[in-house]
Amino acid sequence: MVCALAAAVCFGTATVLQAMAAREAGDGAGGEAALLLRAVRQWRYVVGLGLDGLGFVFQILALRSLPIYAVSAALAASLAVTAVVAARLLRVRLSGVEWAAVAVVCAGLAMLGLASGPEGDRAGSTALKWTMLGIALGVLLLGLAGGRLSGRGRALVLGLGAGFGFGVVEVSVRLIDTLRLPDLLTNPATYALLVGGGAAFMLLTSALQRGSVTTATAGMVIGETIGPAAVGVVWLGDRTREGLTWLAVLGFAVAVAGALALARFGEAPDTTDAGPDAPEPVSPPRP
């Protein structure tokens, strides 16, 4: 669980930096891929990517010893980290309800830590590996077509797509059972991990820059937690400690609910009208 929490710290801090960079990238033409290319020219986005890389290493280590449901809930809890980082570094004021949501996330993770057993002992089937690759390609197509979407549902669709992509990464890590190069090159899960992760970043960058990012972040949390957790339990044999299934289910629900309550902290800081000494809000007022 320590590695999962370390990954959450890395991802949560990176969100603040990447959100700022995505807004600075502007509304230039060229679609989602072009937006991503403009964003990576911002130093904050590059630092955020470095933290994401470090977080991914911690995520892999966590997935090698914990069930997917525990790791995915911890990663969703990165929004609590984002909220705390925003409060400390950007001088954002958290309401009492939001501080309570941070505490709820921590309580949920504590319950998961007590109840989760070791990772499942089932090897993923070939069909499951190809299914993950198919989902990853679907997320990629959504990312390439994301600029054509419109309406209120756009942010939710982009967020869910990003969540599914990150979920594919979580499952694919478990489906890669050897790091030998010949085996990696012939394993569909390897390509699912690469395609799903890249597509998820593309969609998340678009969601951070356009539309209702609160909605998009909530969609991402749902997409990256529920599906991968179900795959781990049903197909990979993830279990809880004897007699503590109820505590694991409760902890998972509490942690995800707390993360959803903090979804606005996926929003980019809006500093266009702020003076040099003004605090930087992480998001505009909620509608």
C-alpha positions as CSV (number, residue, x, y, z in Angstrom):
1,M,0.0,0.0,0.0
2,V,3.0,2.3,0.6
3,C,3.8,2.2,-3.2
4,A,0.2,2.8,-4.1
5,L,0.1,5.9,-1.9
6,A,3.4,7.1,-3.3
7,A,2.0,6.8,-6.8
8,A,-1.1,8.8,-5.6
9,V,1.2,11.6,-4.3
10,C,3.1,11.7,-7.6
11,F,0.0,11.7,-9.8
12,G,-1.9,14.2,-7.6
13,T,1.0,16.7,-7.7
14,A,1.4,16.2,-11.4
15,T,-2.3,17.1,-12.0
16,V,-1.9,20.6,-10.7
17,L,1.1,21.2,-13.0
18,Q,-0.4,19.6,-16.1
19,A,-3.7,21.4,-15.6
20,M,-1.9,24.8,-15.6
21,A,0.1,23.8,-18.7
22,A,-3.0,22.6,-20.6
23,R,-4.7,26.0,-20.1
24,E,-1.5,27.8,-21.2
25,A,-1.5,25.8,-24.3
26,G,-4.5,27.7,-25.6
27,D,-7.2,26.9,-28.0
28,G,-5.2,26.6,-31.2
29,A,-6.4,24.4,-34.0
30,G,-5.3,20.9,-34.8
31,G,-7.4,18.6,-32.6
32,E,-6.4,16.7,-29.5
33,A,-3.0,15.5,-30.7
34,A,-2.0,19.0,-31.5
35,L,-3.2,20.2,-28.1
36,L,-1.0,17.6,-26.4
37,L,2.0,18.7,-28.5
38,R,1.5,22.3,-27.4
39,A,1.1,21.3,-23.8
40,V,4.4,19.3,-23.7
41,R,6.2,22.5,-24.6
42,Q,5.2,23.9,-21.2
43,W,7.8,23.3,-18.4
44,R,5.1,22.5,-15.9
45,Y,3.7,19.8,-18.2
46,V,7.2,18.3,-18.5
47,V,7.7,18.2,-14.8
48,G,4.3,16.7,-14.4
49,L,5.2,14.0,-16.9
50,G,8.3,13.3,-14.8
51,L,6.2,12.8,-11.7
52,D,3.8,10.7,-13.7
53,G,6.7,8.5,-14.8
54,L,7.8,8.1,-11.2
55,G,4.2,7.4,-10.1
56,F,3.9,4.7,-12.8
57,V,6.9,2.9,-11.3
58,F,5.3,3.0,-7.9
59,Q,2.0,1.8,-9.5
60,I,3.7,-1.2,-11.1
61,L,5.3,-2.1,-7.8
62,A,1.9,-1.8,-6.0
63,L,0.1,-3.9,-8.6
64,R,2.7,-6.7,-8.1
65,S,1.7,-7.1,-4.5
66,L,-1.9,-5.7,-4.1
67,P,-5.2,-6.4,-5.7
68,I,-6.2,-4.1,-8.5
69,Y,-9.2,-2.7,-6.5
70,A,-6.9,-1.4,-3.7
71,V,-4.4,0.2,-6.1
72,S,-7.1,1.8,-8.3
73,A,-8.8,3.3,-5.2
74,A,-5.5,4.7,-4.0
75,L,-4.9,6.2,-7.5
76,A,-8.3,7.8,-7.5
77,A,-7.3,9.2,-4.1
78,S,-4.7,11.3,-5.9
79,L,-7.4,13.9,-6.1
80,A,-7.1,14.4,-2.4
81,V,-3.4,15.0,-2.9
82,T,-4.2,17.4,-5.6
83,A,-6.5,19.3,-3.3
84,V,-3.9,19.5,-0.5
85,V,-1.1,20.6,-2.9
86,A,-3.4,23.3,-4.4
87,A,-4.2,24.5,-0.9
88,R,-0.5,24.6,0.1
89,L,1.2,25.8,-3.2
90,L,-1.6,27.8,-4.9
91,R,-3.1,29.3,-1.7
92,V,-6.5,27.7,-2.6
93,R,-9.0,27.7,0.2
94,L,-10.6,24.4,0.8
95,S,-14.1,24.4,2.4
96,G,-14.9,22.4,5.4
97,V,-16.7,19.9,3.2
98,E,-13.7,19.5,1.0
99,W,-11.4,18.9,4.0
100,A,-13.9,16.4,5.2
101,A,-13.7,14.7,1.8
102,V,-10.0,14.4,2.1
103,A,-10.5,12.8,5.5
104,V,-13.0,10.4,4.0
105,V,-10.6,9.4,1.3
106,C,-7.9,8.6,3.9
107,A,-10.4,6.6,6.0
108,G,-11.5,4.6,2.9
109,L,-7.8,3.8,2.1
110,A,-7.2,2.8,5.7
111,M,-10.1,0.3,5.5
112,L,-8.8,-1.0,2.2
113,G,-5.3,-1.4,3.6
114,L,-6.7,-3.5,6.5
115,A,-9.0,-5.6,4.3
116,S,-7.1,-6.3,1.1
117,G,-5.3,-9.6,0.6
118,P,-2.4,-10.4,-1.7
119,E,-2.8,-10.0,-5.5
120,G,-4.8,-12.7,-7.3
121,D,-3.0,-15.8,-8.4
122,R,-4.8,-16.3,-11.7
123,A,-2.9,-15.7,-15.0
124,G,-4.8,-13.6,-17.4
125,S,-6.1,-15.4,-20.5
126,T,-5.1,-14.6,-24.0
127,A,-8.6,-13.5,-24.7
128,L,-8.4,-11.0,-21.8
129,K,-5.1,-9.6,-23.2
130,W,-6.6,-9.0,-26.6
131,T,-9.7,-7.5,-25.0
132,M,-7.5,-5.0,-23.2
133,L,-5.8,-4.1,-26.5
134,G,-9.2,-3.7,-28.2
135,I,-10.4,-1.3,-25.5
136,A,-7.1,0.6,-25.7
137,L,-7.6,1.1,-29.5
138,G,-11.2,2.2,-28.8
139,V,-9.9,4.8,-26.3
140,L,-7.4,6.0,-28.9
141,L,-10.0,6.5,-31.5
142,L,-12.1,8.4,-29.0
143,G,-9.1,10.6,-28.4
144,L,-8.5,11.3,-32.1
145,A,-12.2,12.2,-32.5
146,G,-12.6,14.1,-29.3
147,G,-12.3,17.5,-30.9
148,R,-15.5,16.8,-32.9
149,L,-17.6,16.2,-29.8
150,S,-19.9,18.9,-28.5
151,G,-22.5,19.5,-25.9
152,R,-22.7,19.0,-22.2
153,G,-21.8,15.3,-22.4
154,R,-18.4,16.0,-24.0
155,A,-16.5,16.4,-20.7
156,L,-18.0,13.3,-19.3
157,V,-17.2,11.3,-22.4
158,L,-13.6,12.5,-22.4
159,G,-13.2,11.8,-18.7
160,L,-14.6,8.3,-18.9
161,G,-12.4,7.6,-21.9
162,A,-9.3,8.8,-20.0
163,G,-10.4,6.6,-17.1
164,F,-10.8,3.6,-19.3
165,G,-7.4,4.2,-20.7
166,F,-5.8,4.3,-17.3
167,G,-7.8,1.3,-16.3
168,V,-6.4,-0.6,-19.3
169,V,-2.9,0.3,-18.0
170,E,-3.7,-1.1,-14.5
171,V,-5.0,-4.4,-15.8
172,S,-2.2,-4.7,-18.5
173,V,0.5,-4.4,-15.8
174,R,-0.9,-7.6,-14.2
175,L,-1.1,-9.3,-17.6
176,I,2.6,-8.9,-18.3
177,D,4.2,-11.7,-16.4
178,T,7.8,-11.4,-17.8
179,L,10.1,-8.6,-18.9
180,R,12.0,-10.7,-21.4
181,L,12.0,-8.8,-24.7
182,P,10.7,-11.6,-27.0
183,D,7.8,-12.2,-24.6
184,L,7.0,-8.5,-24.3
185,L,6.9,-8.0,-28.1
186,T,4.5,-10.9,-28.5
187,N,2.2,-10.0,-25.6
188,P,-0.9,-8.0,-26.6
189,A,-1.0,-6.5,-23.1
190,T,2.3,-4.7,-23.8
191,Y,0.7,-2.8,-26.7
192,A,-2.5,-2.3,-24.7
193,L,-0.5,-0.6,-21.9
194,L,1.3,1.7,-24.4
195,V,-1.8,2.6,-26.5
196,G,-4.1,2.9,-23.5
197,G,-1.8,5.1,-21.5
198,G,-1.0,7.4,-24.5
199,A,-4.7,7.7,-25.4
200,A,-5.6,8.4,-21.8
201,F,-3.1,11.2,-21.6
202,M,-4.5,12.7,-24.8
203,L,-8.0,12.7,-23.5
204,L,-7.1,13.9,-20.1
205,T,-5.2,16.8,-21.6
206,S,-8.2,17.8,-23.7
207,A,-10.5,17.5,-20.6
208,L,-8.2,19.7,-18.5
209,Q,-8.2,22.4,-21.2
210,R,-11.8,22.4,-22.4
211,G,-15.3,22.0,-21.0
212,S,-16.4,21.1,-17.5
213,V,-13.2,19.6,-16.1
214,T,-15.0,18.8,-12.8
215,T,-17.4,16.5,-14.7
216,A,-14.5,15.1,-16.7
217,T,-12.4,14.3,-13.6
218,A,-15.4,12.6,-12.0
219,G,-15.8,10.5,-15.1
220,M,-12.1,9.6,-15.1
221,V,-12.3,8.4,-11.5
222,I,-15.2,6.2,-12.3
223,G,-13.6,4.8,-15.4
224,E,-10.3,4.0,-13.8
225,T,-11.7,2.3,-10.6
226,I,-14.8,0.2,-11.1
227,G,-13.9,-1.6,-14.3
228,P,-10.3,-2.6,-13.4
229,A,-11.5,-3.7,-9.9
230,A,-14.1,-5.9,-11.4
231,V,-11.6,-7.5,-13.8
232,G,-9.2,-8.2,-10.9
233,V,-11.9,-9.9,-8.8
234,V,-13.6,-11.8,-11.6
235,W,-10.7,-12.8,-13.9
236,L,-7.5,-12.5,-11.9
237,G,-8.6,-13.9,-8.6
238,D,-8.1,-10.8,-6.4
239,R,-9.5,-11.4,-2.9
240,T,-9.7,-9.9,0.5
241,R,-8.5,-11.1,3.9
242,E,-10.7,-13.8,5.4
243,G,-14.0,-12.4,6.6
244,L,-13.2,-8.8,5.6
245,T,-14.8,-8.6,2.2
246,W,-17.4,-6.2,3.6
247,L,-14.7,-3.8,4.9
248,A,-12.9,-3.9,1.5
249,V,-16.2,-3.0,-0.3
250,L,-17.0,-0.3,2.1
251,G,-13.4,1.1,2.0
252,F,-13.4,1.1,-1.8
253,A,-16.8,2.9,-2.0
254,V,-15.8,5.5,0.7
255,A,-12.4,6.2,-1.0
256,V,-14.0,6.7,-4.5
257,A,-16.9,8.8,-3.1
258,G,-14.4,11.1,-1.4
259,A,-12.4,11.4,-4.6
260,L,-15.5,12.2,-6.5
261,A,-16.3,15.0,-4.0
262,L,-12.9,16.5,-4.8
263,A,-13.3,16.2,-8.6
264,R,-13.1,20.0,-9.1
265,F,-9.4,19.8,-8.3
266,G,-8.8,18.3,-11.8
267,E,-9.5,21.8,-13.0
268,A,-6.8,24.0,-14.3
269,P,-5.9,27.2,-12.3
270,D,-7.4,30.3,-14.0
271,T,-5.1,33.2,-13.5
272,T,-6.0,35.4,-16.5
273,D,-7.6,38.1,-14.3
274,A,-5.5,37.7,-11.2
275,G,-2.9,40.1,-10.1
276,P,0.7,39.2,-9.3
277,D,-0.1,38.7,-5.6
278,A,-3.6,37.2,-6.0
279,P,-4.2,33.6,-5.0
280,E,-4.7,31.2,-7.8
281,P,-7.9,29.3,-7.7
282,V,-7.8,25.8,-9.0
283,S,-11.2,26.1,-10.6
284,P,-13.9,28.7,-11.3
285,P,-17.0,28.6,-9.0
286,R,-19.1,25.6,-9.4
287,P,-22.3,26.1,-11.5
